[in-house]
Each structure stands twice: as C-alpha cells, then as structure tokens.
Amino acid sequence: MRKKIIAGNWKMNVKPSETAALVKAVAEATKQYGNVEIVCCTPAIDVPAAVAAAAGTQVGIGTENCHWKDSGAYTGEISTGMIVDSGAKYVIVGHSERRQYFGETDETVNLRARAAIAAGLTTMVCVGETLEEREAGKLVEVIERQMNVGLKDVTAADCAKLVIAYEPVWAIGTGKTATPDQAQEVHALIRATLAKLVGAETAETVRIQYGGSMKPGNAAELLAKKDIDGGLIGGAALKAADFAGIIAAAANA
Ligand code: PEP
C-alpha cells in the first residue's frame, strides 16, 4: 500500500514574509488527513520561515532544486547539505521549467537526484513529454530516456527516498489536464521502466505523482487510478483551500 503524497510547488510566487501564513493555513485545513503525506516545496529563501511554521504539524517542507556538489564556487546554487541543515526534508529535481529555462538535462537530473537521495532527502524526480513530442509519437521514447538516464545508478535501496512525478509539459499551468486514462497509461509505463532498473518488487513501492493543472475538481478521478499515488501541484498549491481540496481527494482515494 503506497501512502499518497501531495506536494505543492510554490515556484517563484511566495515571499518570505508571506510564507508562514500559507504554511499555517495548509496545516490548519488538512489536519484531519493523516493518511496523506503533505509537502510544501518553497523557494530556498522561504525555507526557514516554512520550516518554523510547519513545526509540530503534519506538513513537510522541501525545496524546488538542489546542486549535486557538497560545496564550492557554484554561485546561486544550493547544496543538499544546506537543504538538510535548513530543516527541509524534500526536494524537487528536474522540473520541466528547470529543463526548459535553465538548461537542465537528463544527466544533471541524475547528478542532482543521486546527491539528494544520498543526503536523505525525499526526492521527487520529474519526467514528462512536451505536446510536440506526444504528437510526434515520441511519448514512450521520451519517458524511457528521462527515466533511464535520470535514474542511472539509482539502486533499489535508494528507492525508499524516491518519488517520481509525471508532469506532461503541455498540462503544466495551462489548465489542460491529462485525462485519468492518459495519465494512468504513462504512470504504468513509468513503473514498468522503473521495474527494469530496480526490479518489479521495488518498483511497486515507489510513488508516482501526477502533475499538470491538478485541482480539487479533477483530483479524485486522477487519484482513483491504480498507479497514480499523489500529485505535484503548482497553481492550486498557492491557495490553502484548493490545496486542501486536493489533499481531501487523496485521503478518500
Ligand atoms: C507544476 O509546476 O509542477 C505544476 C503541476 O503546475 P500546475 O499545477 O500549475 O499545472
């Protein structure tokens, strides 16, 4: 039985001074959903405020990226050791916006993911195709490549800290959602690809989130699918009531 995980990805939308109020509102609105793992991934600069506000609640805090080196001359980057030291316990790696705007490749996703897992962070590795790739019939090829390269040398033992997020790029922030059947088809492909990497038994234990315009109104039907074990939420994570609506759907799935 895989525990559902609902994680918000705040992106560059919440200031440090606004952080505590949003985390506390999420904690308050979701107190009754102990069967769901609830996470807010915030900009790194918000993490201290988020960790303080989440103390003693069911909400975990994460960041939106990490570097793979322990320290050094990498201006603007944050290490996994810094994230752990800040009290955050989760990290998103390989989000499509990092791939699209900041030169992230499957190889750097792999370096970041392995460093994050080694540091003990629960690591949400994002994969997903663009509309162009889907329409060109390259869906399977793209997902298999992102999985095989992005998770190279990730072991079965590492999978205890691994979460995979399927985020079709065409559904992120666009209001277009993959249908539950479209999403399930890719989630099954992801699990089958993972099984080839780490074994079928371990692959069964790894949670696969769906991300892409998930909201309270469509969460239940997505989360009812066999291989959809949670959500990675952008826009709807910025309003506690909407985020809580998705968490409620996960709690009842
Ligand atoms: C995301 O950025 O991970 C995401 C899924 O965004 P949205 O929910 O806004 O589509």
PDB file of C-alpha atoms and ligand atoms in Angstrom:
ATOM      1  CA  MET A   1       0.000   0.000   0.000  1.00  0.00           C
ATOM      2  CA  ARG A   2       1.615   3.249  -1.131  1.00  0.00           C
ATOM      3  CA  LYS A   3       0.821   6.305   1.008  1.00  0.00           C
ATOM      4  CA  LYS A   4      -0.486   9.122  -1.167  1.00  0.00           C
ATOM      5  CA  ILE A   5       1.816  12.139  -1.392  1.00  0.00           C
ATOM      6  CA  ILE A   6       0.545  15.594  -2.316  1.00  0.00           C
ATOM      7  CA  ALA A   7       3.277  18.196  -2.769  1.00  0.00           C
ATOM      8  CA  GLY A   8       2.917  21.856  -3.613  1.00  0.00           C
ATOM      9  CA  ASN A   9       5.473  23.543  -5.827  1.00  0.00           C
ATOM     10  CA  TRP A  10       5.285  27.219  -4.975  1.00  0.00           C
ATOM     11  CA  LYS A  11       7.743  28.248  -7.725  1.00  0.00           C
ATOM     12  CA  MET A  12       8.684  31.961  -7.597  1.00  0.00           C
ATOM     13  CA  ASN A  13       5.370  33.073  -6.135  1.00  0.00           C
ATOM     14  CA  VAL A  14       5.548  33.461  -2.361  1.00  0.00           C
ATOM     15  CA  LYS A  15       7.729  35.928  -0.430  1.00  0.00           C
ATOM     16  CA  PRO A  16       9.431  35.017   2.867  1.00  0.00           C
ATOM     17  CA  SER A  17       7.065  37.392   4.674  1.00  0.00           C
ATOM     18  CA  GLU A  18       4.052  35.551   3.203  1.00  0.00           C
ATOM     19  CA  THR A  19       5.342  32.029   3.862  1.00  0.00           C
ATOM     20  CA  ALA A  20       4.273  31.368   7.455  1.00  0.00           C
ATOM     21  CA  ALA A  21       0.658  32.326   6.759  1.00  0.00           C
ATOM     22  CA  LEU A  22       0.355  29.947   3.807  1.00  0.00           C
ATOM     23  CA  VAL A  23       2.043  27.020   5.587  1.00  0.00           C
ATOM     24  CA  LYS A  24      -0.122  27.522   8.685  1.00  0.00           C
ATOM     25  CA  ALA A  25      -3.274  27.761   6.584  1.00  0.00           C
ATOM     26  CA  VAL A  26      -2.362  24.499   4.811  1.00  0.00           C
ATOM     27  CA  ALA A  27      -1.623  22.801   8.144  1.00  0.00           C
ATOM     28  CA  GLU A  28      -4.901  24.000   9.630  1.00  0.00           C
ATOM     29  CA  ALA A  29      -7.003  22.987   6.622  1.00  0.00           C
ATOM     30  CA  THR A  30      -5.508  19.484   6.369  1.00  0.00           C
ATOM     31  CA  LYS A  31      -5.208  18.371   9.998  1.00  0.00           C
ATOM     32  CA  GLN A  32      -7.670  15.535   9.558  1.00  0.00           C
ATOM     33  CA  TYR A  33      -5.840  13.882   6.655  1.00  0.00           C
ATOM     34  CA  GLY A  34      -3.228  11.860   8.493  1.00  0.00           C
ATOM     35  CA  ASN A  35      -3.213   9.192   5.780  1.00  0.00           C
ATOM     36  CA  VAL A  36      -1.703  11.600   3.211  1.00  0.00           C
ATOM     37  CA  GLU A  37       1.897  12.850   3.098  1.00  0.00           C
ATOM     38  CA  ILE A  38       1.615  16.625   2.698  1.00  0.00           C
ATOM     39  CA  VAL A  39       4.522  18.725   1.450  1.00  0.00           C
ATOM     40  CA  CYS A  40       5.112  22.375   0.542  1.00  0.00           C
ATOM     41  CA  CYS A  41       8.154  22.894  -1.710  1.00  0.00           C
ATOM     42  CA  THR A  42       9.159  26.516  -1.447  1.00  0.00           C
ATOM     43  CA  PRO A  43      11.802  28.824  -2.895  1.00  0.00           C
ATOM     44  CA  ALA A  44      15.001  28.250  -0.894  1.00  0.00           C
ATOM     45  CA  ILE A  45      14.768  31.708   0.640  1.00  0.00           C
ATOM     46  CA  ASP A  46      11.371  30.818   2.155  1.00  0.00           C
ATOM     47  CA  VAL A  47      12.534  27.559   3.745  1.00  0.00           C
ATOM     48  CA  PRO A  48      13.479  28.852   7.226  1.00  0.00           C
ATOM     49  CA  ALA A  49      10.086  30.533   7.624  1.00  0.00           C
ATOM     50  CA  ALA A  50       8.311  27.483   6.191  1.00  0.00           C
ATOM     51  CA  VAL A  51      10.136  25.043   8.487  1.00  0.00           C
ATOM     52  CA  ALA A  52       9.356  27.192  11.535  1.00  0.00           C
ATOM     53  CA  ALA A  53       5.682  27.497  10.584  1.00  0.00           C
ATOM     54  CA  ALA A  54       5.358  23.761   9.893  1.00  0.00           C
ATOM     55  CA  ALA A  55       6.970  22.676  13.179  1.00  0.00           C
ATOM     56  CA  GLY A  56       4.671  20.347  15.072  1.00  0.00           C
ATOM     57  CA  THR A  57       2.275  19.963  12.131  1.00  0.00           C
ATOM     58  CA  GLN A  58       1.772  17.235   9.535  1.00  0.00           C
ATOM     59  CA  VAL A  59       3.242  19.432   6.763  1.00  0.00           C
ATOM     60  CA  GLY A  60       6.729  18.654   5.436  1.00  0.00           C
ATOM     61  CA  ILE A  61       8.868  21.266   3.718  1.00  0.00           C
ATOM     62  CA  GLY A  62      11.008  20.938   0.618  1.00  0.00           C
ATOM     63  CA  THR A  63      12.904  22.960  -1.959  1.00  0.00           C
ATOM     64  CA  GLU A  64      12.490  23.212  -5.726  1.00  0.00           C
ATOM     65  CA  ASN A  65      16.010  22.259  -6.785  1.00  0.00           C
ATOM     66  CA  CYS A  66      19.441  21.296  -5.435  1.00  0.00           C
ATOM     67  CA  HIS A  67      23.005  21.066  -6.696  1.00  0.00           C
ATOM     68  CA  TRP A  68      24.997  17.837  -6.635  1.00  0.00           C
ATOM     69  CA  LYS A  69      28.251  19.211  -5.193  1.00  0.00           C
ATOM     70  CA  ASP A  70      28.668  19.468  -1.433  1.00  0.00           C
ATOM     71  CA  SER A  71      30.076  22.990  -1.544  1.00  0.00           C
ATOM     72  CA  GLY A  72      32.179  25.284  -3.695  1.00  0.00           C
ATOM     73  CA  ALA A  73      32.109  28.009  -6.301  1.00  0.00           C
ATOM     74  CA  TYR A  74      28.598  27.475  -7.743  1.00  0.00           C
ATOM     75  CA  THR A  75      27.073  30.922  -7.485  1.00  0.00           C
ATOM     76  CA  GLY A  76      23.336  30.846  -6.955  1.00  0.00           C
ATOM     77  CA  GLU A  77      23.101  27.126  -6.232  1.00  0.00           C
ATOM     78  CA  ILE A  78      22.213  25.328  -3.000  1.00  0.00           C
ATOM     79  CA  SER A  79      23.654  22.020  -1.845  1.00  0.00           C
ATOM     80  CA  THR A  80      21.755  19.081  -0.427  1.00  0.00           C
ATOM     81  CA  GLY A  81      23.676  19.560   2.844  1.00  0.00           C
ATOM     82  CA  MET A  82      22.333  23.114   3.056  1.00  0.00           C
ATOM     83  CA  ILE A  83      18.810  21.844   2.477  1.00  0.00           C
ATOM     84  CA  VAL A  84      19.136  19.215   5.205  1.00  0.00           C
ATOM     85  CA  ASP A  85      20.680  21.789   7.563  1.00  0.00           C
ATOM     86  CA  SER A  86      17.740  24.140   6.958  1.00  0.00           C
ATOM     87  CA  GLY A  87      15.286  21.502   8.171  1.00  0.00           C
ATOM     88  CA  ALA A  88      13.697  20.770   4.782  1.00  0.00           C
ATOM     89  CA  LYS A  89      13.199  17.079   4.039  1.00  0.00           C
ATOM     90  CA  TYR A  90      12.101  17.046   0.391  1.00  0.00           C
ATOM     91  CA  VAL A  91      13.378  18.305  -2.934  1.00  0.00           C
ATOM     92  CA  ILE A  92      12.025  18.504  -6.472  1.00  0.00           C
ATOM     93  CA  VAL A  93      14.526  17.599  -9.188  1.00  0.00           C
ATOM     94  CA  GLY A  94      14.249  18.005 -12.958  1.00  0.00           C
ATOM     95  CA  HIS A  95      11.078  20.070 -13.111  1.00  0.00           C
ATOM     96  CA  SER A  96      10.251  20.884 -16.738  1.00  0.00           C
ATOM     97  CA  GLU A  97      10.736  24.593 -16.041  1.00  0.00           C
ATOM     98  CA  ARG A  98      14.305  23.831 -14.957  1.00  0.00           C
ATOM     99  CA  ARG A  99      14.778  21.784 -18.126  1.00  0.00           C
ATOM    100  CA  GLN A 100      13.154  24.410 -20.371  1.00  0.00           C
ATOM    101  CA  TYR A 101      14.623  27.650 -18.964  1.00  0.00           C
ATOM    102  CA  PHE A 102      17.770  26.664 -17.071  1.00  0.00           C
ATOM    103  CA  GLY A 103      19.481  24.058 -19.208  1.00  0.00           C
ATOM    104  CA  GLU A 104      18.664  21.051 -17.043  1.00  0.00           C
ATOM    105  CA  THR A 105      19.440  17.786 -18.842  1.00  0.00           C
ATOM    106  CA  ASP A 106      18.727  14.159 -18.017  1.00  0.00           C
ATOM    107  CA  GLU A 107      22.390  13.894 -16.975  1.00  0.00           C
ATOM    108  CA  THR A 108      22.202  16.796 -14.494  1.00  0.00           C
ATOM    109  CA  VAL A 109      18.873  15.477 -13.224  1.00  0.00           C
ATOM    110  CA  ASN A 110      20.704  12.237 -12.477  1.00  0.00           C
ATOM    111  CA  LEU A 111      23.510  14.003 -10.604  1.00  0.00           C
ATOM    112  CA  ARG A 112      21.038  16.057  -8.563  1.00  0.00           C
ATOM    113  CA  ALA A 113      18.755  13.103  -7.826  1.00  0.00           C
ATOM    114  CA  ARG A 114      21.590  10.872  -6.638  1.00  0.00           C
ATOM    115  CA  ALA A 115      23.025  13.627  -4.425  1.00  0.00           C
ATOM    116  CA  ALA A 116      19.605  14.370  -2.925  1.00  0.00           C
ATOM    117  CA  ILE A 117      18.851  10.713  -2.206  1.00  0.00           C
ATOM    118  CA  ALA A 118      22.319  10.234  -0.686  1.00  0.00           C
ATOM    119  CA  ALA A 119      21.632  13.201   1.607  1.00  0.00           C
ATOM    120  CA  GLY A 120      18.460  11.505   2.837  1.00  0.00           C
ATOM    121  CA  LEU A 121      16.027  13.886   1.158  1.00  0.00           C
ATOM    122  CA  THR A 122      12.797  12.516  -0.267  1.00  0.00           C
ATOM    123  CA  THR A 123      13.447  13.298  -3.910  1.00  0.00           C
ATOM    124  CA  MET A 124      10.695  13.989  -6.423  1.00  0.00           C
ATOM    125  CA  VAL A 125      12.144  13.418  -9.893  1.00  0.00           C
ATOM    126  CA  CYS A 126      10.033  14.958 -12.656  1.00  0.00           C
ATOM    127  CA  VAL A 127       9.564  13.446 -16.102  1.00  0.00           C
ATOM    128  CA  GLY A 128       7.140  14.346 -18.867  1.00  0.00           C
ATOM    129  CA  GLU A 129       6.767  14.975 -22.563  1.00  0.00           C
ATOM    130  CA  THR A 130       6.048  18.171 -24.471  1.00  0.00           C
ATOM    131  CA  LEU A 131       2.995  18.404 -26.715  1.00  0.00           C
ATOM    132  CA  GLU A 132       5.279  18.312 -29.740  1.00  0.00           C
ATOM    133  CA  GLU A 133       6.868  15.063 -28.547  1.00  0.00           C
ATOM    134  CA  ARG A 134       3.464  13.496 -27.789  1.00  0.00           C
ATOM    135  CA  GLU A 135       2.075  14.460 -31.184  1.00  0.00           C
ATOM    136  CA  ALA A 136       5.190  13.121 -32.920  1.00  0.00           C
ATOM    137  CA  GLY A 137       4.572   9.705 -31.320  1.00  0.00           C
ATOM    138  CA  LYS A 138       7.663  10.016 -29.094  1.00  0.00           C
ATOM    139  CA  LEU A 139       5.961   9.689 -25.707  1.00  0.00           C
ATOM    140  CA  VAL A 140       7.379   6.271 -24.816  1.00  0.00           C
ATOM    141  CA  GLU A 141      10.865   7.123 -26.097  1.00  0.00           C
ATOM    142  CA  VAL A 142      11.000  10.380 -24.118  1.00  0.00           C
ATOM    143  CA  ILE A 143       9.748   8.903 -20.842  1.00  0.00           C
ATOM    144  CA  GLU A 144      12.078   5.890 -21.116  1.00  0.00           C
ATOM    145  CA  ARG A 145      15.060   8.150 -21.830  1.00  0.00           C
ATOM    146  CA  GLN A 146      14.260  10.513 -18.955  1.00  0.00           C
ATOM    147  CA  MET A 147      13.885   7.527 -16.619  1.00  0.00           C
ATOM    148  CA  ASN A 148      16.896   5.527 -17.805  1.00  0.00           C
ATOM    149  CA  VAL A 149      19.320   8.456 -17.834  1.00  0.00           C
ATOM    150  CA  GLY A 150      17.769  10.445 -14.974  1.00  0.00           C
ATOM    151  CA  LEU A 151      17.789   7.424 -12.648  1.00  0.00           C
ATOM    152  CA  LYS A 152      21.028   5.805 -13.805  1.00  0.00           C
ATOM    153  CA  ASP A 153      22.788   4.107 -10.867  1.00  0.00           C
ATOM    154  CA  VAL A 154      19.858   4.701  -8.536  1.00  0.00           C
ATOM    155  CA  THR A 155      19.613   1.451  -6.572  1.00  0.00           C
ATOM    156  CA  ALA A 156      16.682  -0.482  -5.147  1.00  0.00           C
ATOM    157  CA  ALA A 157      17.716   0.723  -1.680  1.00  0.00           C
ATOM    158  CA  ASP A 158      17.684   4.341  -2.921  1.00  0.00           C
ATOM    159  CA  CYS A 159      14.045   3.920  -3.941  1.00  0.00           C
ATOM    160  CA  ALA A 160      12.927   4.351  -0.319  1.00  0.00           C
ATOM    161  CA  LYS A 161      13.665   8.054  -0.873  1.00  0.00           C
ATOM    162  CA  LEU A 162      12.488   8.266  -4.474  1.00  0.00           C
ATOM    163  CA  VAL A 163       9.215   9.680  -5.777  1.00  0.00           C
ATOM    164  CA  ILE A 164       8.602  10.157  -9.482  1.00  0.00           C
ATOM    165  CA  ALA A 165       6.387  12.942 -10.796  1.00  0.00           C
ATOM    166  CA  TYR A 166       4.784  12.522 -14.205  1.00  0.00           C
ATOM    167  CA  GLU A 167       4.175  16.023 -15.467  1.00  0.00           C
ATOM    168  CA  PRO A 168       3.124  16.319 -19.105  1.00  0.00           C
ATOM    169  CA  VAL A 169       4.653  19.677 -20.028  1.00  0.00           C
ATOM    170  CA  TRP A 170       1.547  20.641 -22.007  1.00  0.00           C
ATOM    171  CA  ALA A 171      -0.573  20.359 -18.858  1.00  0.00           C
ATOM    172  CA  ILE A 172       1.552  22.482 -16.525  1.00  0.00           C
ATOM    173  CA  GLY A 173      -0.033  25.827 -15.721  1.00  0.00           C
ATOM    174  CA  THR A 174      -2.171  25.615 -18.866  1.00  0.00           C
ATOM    175  CA  GLY A 175      -5.467  24.462 -17.376  1.00  0.00           C
ATOM    176  CA  LYS A 176      -5.238  21.366 -19.636  1.00  0.00           C
ATOM    177  CA  THR A 177      -5.154  18.164 -17.629  1.00  0.00           C
ATOM    178  CA  ALA A 178      -4.260  14.726 -18.914  1.00  0.00           C
ATOM    179  CA  THR A 179      -7.349  12.533 -18.730  1.00  0.00           C
ATOM    180  CA  PRO A 180      -7.167   9.923 -15.968  1.00  0.00           C
ATOM    181  CA  ASP A 181      -6.675   7.229 -18.631  1.00  0.00           C
ATOM    182  CA  GLN A 182      -3.891   9.179 -20.381  1.00  0.00           C
ATOM    183  CA  ALA A 183      -2.148   9.733 -17.050  1.00  0.00           C
ATOM    184  CA  GLN A 184      -2.576   6.118 -15.914  1.00  0.00           C
ATOM    185  CA  GLU A 185      -1.092   4.856 -19.183  1.00  0.00           C
ATOM    186  CA  VAL A 186       2.097   6.850 -18.610  1.00  0.00           C
ATOM    187  CA  HIS A 187       2.242   6.030 -14.895  1.00  0.00           C
ATOM    188  CA  ALA A 188       2.130   2.336 -15.815  1.00  0.00           C
ATOM    189  CA  LEU A 189       4.920   2.906 -18.328  1.00  0.00           C
ATOM    190  CA  ILE A 190       6.982   4.688 -15.662  1.00  0.00           C
ATOM    191  CA  ARG A 191       6.503   1.811 -13.230  1.00  0.00           C
ATOM    192  CA  ALA A 192       7.408  -0.754 -15.883  1.00  0.00           C
ATOM    193  CA  THR A 193      10.537   1.217 -16.820  1.00  0.00           C
ATOM    194  CA  LEU A 194      11.488   1.517 -13.160  1.00  0.00           C
ATOM    195  CA  ALA A 195      10.977  -2.231 -12.731  1.00  0.00           C
ATOM    196  CA  LYS A 196      13.647  -2.837 -15.369  1.00  0.00           C
ATOM    197  CA  LEU A 197      16.033  -0.574 -13.435  1.00  0.00           C
ATOM    198  CA  VAL A 198      15.479  -1.718  -9.849  1.00  0.00           C
ATOM    199  CA  GLY A 199      13.260  -4.792 -10.005  1.00  0.00           C
ATOM    200  CA  ALA A 200       9.495  -5.190 -10.073  1.00  0.00           C
ATOM    201  CA  GLU A 201       9.073  -5.619  -6.339  1.00  0.00           C
ATOM    202  CA  THR A 202      10.824  -2.341  -5.551  1.00  0.00           C
ATOM    203  CA  ALA A 203       9.077  -0.525  -8.398  1.00  0.00           C
ATOM    204  CA  GLU A 204       5.748  -1.424  -6.783  1.00  0.00           C
ATOM    205  CA  THR A 205       6.746   0.505  -3.665  1.00  0.00           C
ATOM    206  CA  VAL A 206       7.676   3.777  -5.410  1.00  0.00           C
ATOM    207  CA  ARG A 207       5.082   6.522  -5.511  1.00  0.00           C
ATOM    208  CA  ILE A 208       4.322   8.193  -8.820  1.00  0.00           C
ATOM    209  CA  GLN A 209       2.666  11.622  -8.649  1.00  0.00           C
ATOM    210  CA  TYR A 210       0.698  13.256 -11.410  1.00  0.00           C
ATOM    211  CA  GLY A 211       1.278  16.962 -12.029  1.00  0.00           C
ATOM    212  CA  GLY A 212      -0.350  19.315 -14.502  1.00  0.00           C
ATOM    213  CA  SER A 213      -3.309  21.525 -13.634  1.00  0.00           C
ATOM    214  CA  MET A 214      -4.473  19.213 -10.847  1.00  0.00           C
ATOM    215  CA  LYS A 215      -7.196  20.887  -8.806  1.00  0.00           C
ATOM    216  CA  PRO A 216      -9.938  19.921  -6.344  1.00  0.00           C
ATOM    217  CA  GLY A 217     -12.371  19.332  -9.220  1.00  0.00           C
ATOM    218  CA  ASN A 218     -10.261  16.759 -11.095  1.00  0.00           C
ATOM    219  CA  ALA A 219      -8.070  15.272  -8.342  1.00  0.00           C
ATOM    220  CA  ALA A 220     -10.408  12.464  -7.266  1.00  0.00           C
ATOM    221  CA  GLU A 221     -10.702  10.852 -10.698  1.00  0.00           C
ATOM    222  CA  LEU A 222      -6.942  11.058 -11.291  1.00  0.00           C
ATOM    223  CA  LEU A 223      -6.093   9.714  -7.836  1.00  0.00           C
ATOM    224  CA  ALA A 224      -8.521   6.817  -8.281  1.00  0.00           C
ATOM    225  CA  LYS A 225      -6.211   5.319 -10.919  1.00  0.00           C
ATOM    226  CA  LYS A 226      -4.121   2.332  -9.917  1.00  0.00           C
ATOM    227  CA  ASP A 227      -0.674   3.854 -10.462  1.00  0.00           C
ATOM    228  CA  ILE A 228      -1.416   7.483  -9.510  1.00  0.00           C
ATOM    229  CA  ASP A 229      -0.101   7.844  -5.980  1.00  0.00           C
ATOM    230  CA  GLY A 230      -0.303  11.571  -5.460  1.00  0.00           C
ATOM    231  CA  GLY A 231       0.084  14.948  -7.038  1.00  0.00           C
ATOM    232  CA  LEU A 232       2.644  17.654  -7.643  1.00  0.00           C
ATOM    233  CA  ILE A 233       0.682  20.865  -7.589  1.00  0.00           C
ATOM    234  CA  GLY A 234       1.627  24.306  -8.896  1.00  0.00           C
ATOM    235  CA  GLY A 235      -1.125  26.933  -9.087  1.00  0.00           C
ATOM    236  CA  ALA A 236      -3.570  25.223  -6.742  1.00  0.00           C
ATOM    237  CA  ALA A 237      -0.901  24.952  -4.022  1.00  0.00           C
ATOM    238  CA  LEU A 238      -0.920  28.727  -3.572  1.00  0.00           C
ATOM    239  CA  LYS A 239      -4.404  28.745  -2.035  1.00  0.00           C
ATOM    240  CA  ALA A 240      -4.753  26.668   1.121  1.00  0.00           C
ATOM    241  CA  ALA A 241      -8.394  25.837   0.404  1.00  0.00           C
ATOM    242  CA  ASP A 242      -7.633  24.496  -3.097  1.00  0.00           C
ATOM    243  CA  PHE A 243      -4.588  22.573  -1.897  1.00  0.00           C
ATOM    244  CA  ALA A 244      -6.645  21.109   0.958  1.00  0.00           C
ATOM    245  CA  GLY A 245      -9.346  20.097  -1.539  1.00  0.00           C
ATOM    246  CA  ILE A 246      -6.793  18.011  -3.440  1.00  0.00           C
ATOM    247  CA  ILE A 247      -5.496  16.505  -0.193  1.00  0.00           C
ATOM    248  CA  ALA A 248      -9.059  15.607   0.783  1.00  0.00           C
ATOM    249  CA  ALA A 249      -9.438  13.794  -2.547  1.00  0.00           C
ATOM    250  CA  ALA A 250      -6.188  11.892  -1.864  1.00  0.00           C
ATOM    251  CA  ALA A 251      -7.351  10.988   1.648  1.00  0.00           C
ATOM    252  CA  ASN A 252     -10.520   9.463   0.235  1.00  0.00           C
ATOM    253  CA  ALA A 253      -8.967   7.783  -2.821  1.00  0.00           C
TER     254      ALA A 253
HETATM  255  C1  PEP B   1       3.951  22.096 -11.577  1.00  0.00           C
HETATM  256  O1  PEP B   1       4.529  23.118 -11.821  1.00  0.00           O
HETATM  257  O2  PEP B   1       4.580  21.167 -11.103  1.00  0.00           O
HETATM  258  C2  PEP B   1       2.522  22.020 -11.866  1.00  0.00           C
HETATM  259  C3  PEP B   1       1.983  20.836 -11.948  1.00  0.00           C
HETATM  260  O3  PEP B   1       1.861  23.197 -12.069  1.00  0.00           O
HETATM  261  P1  PEP B   1       0.272  23.398 -12.226  1.00  0.00           P
HETATM  262  O4  PEP B   1      -0.383  22.590 -11.151  1.00  0.00           O
HETATM  263  O5  PEP B   1       0.052  24.871 -12.049  1.00  0.00           O
HETATM  264  O6  PEP B   1      -0.083  22.927 -13.600  1.00  0.00           O
END
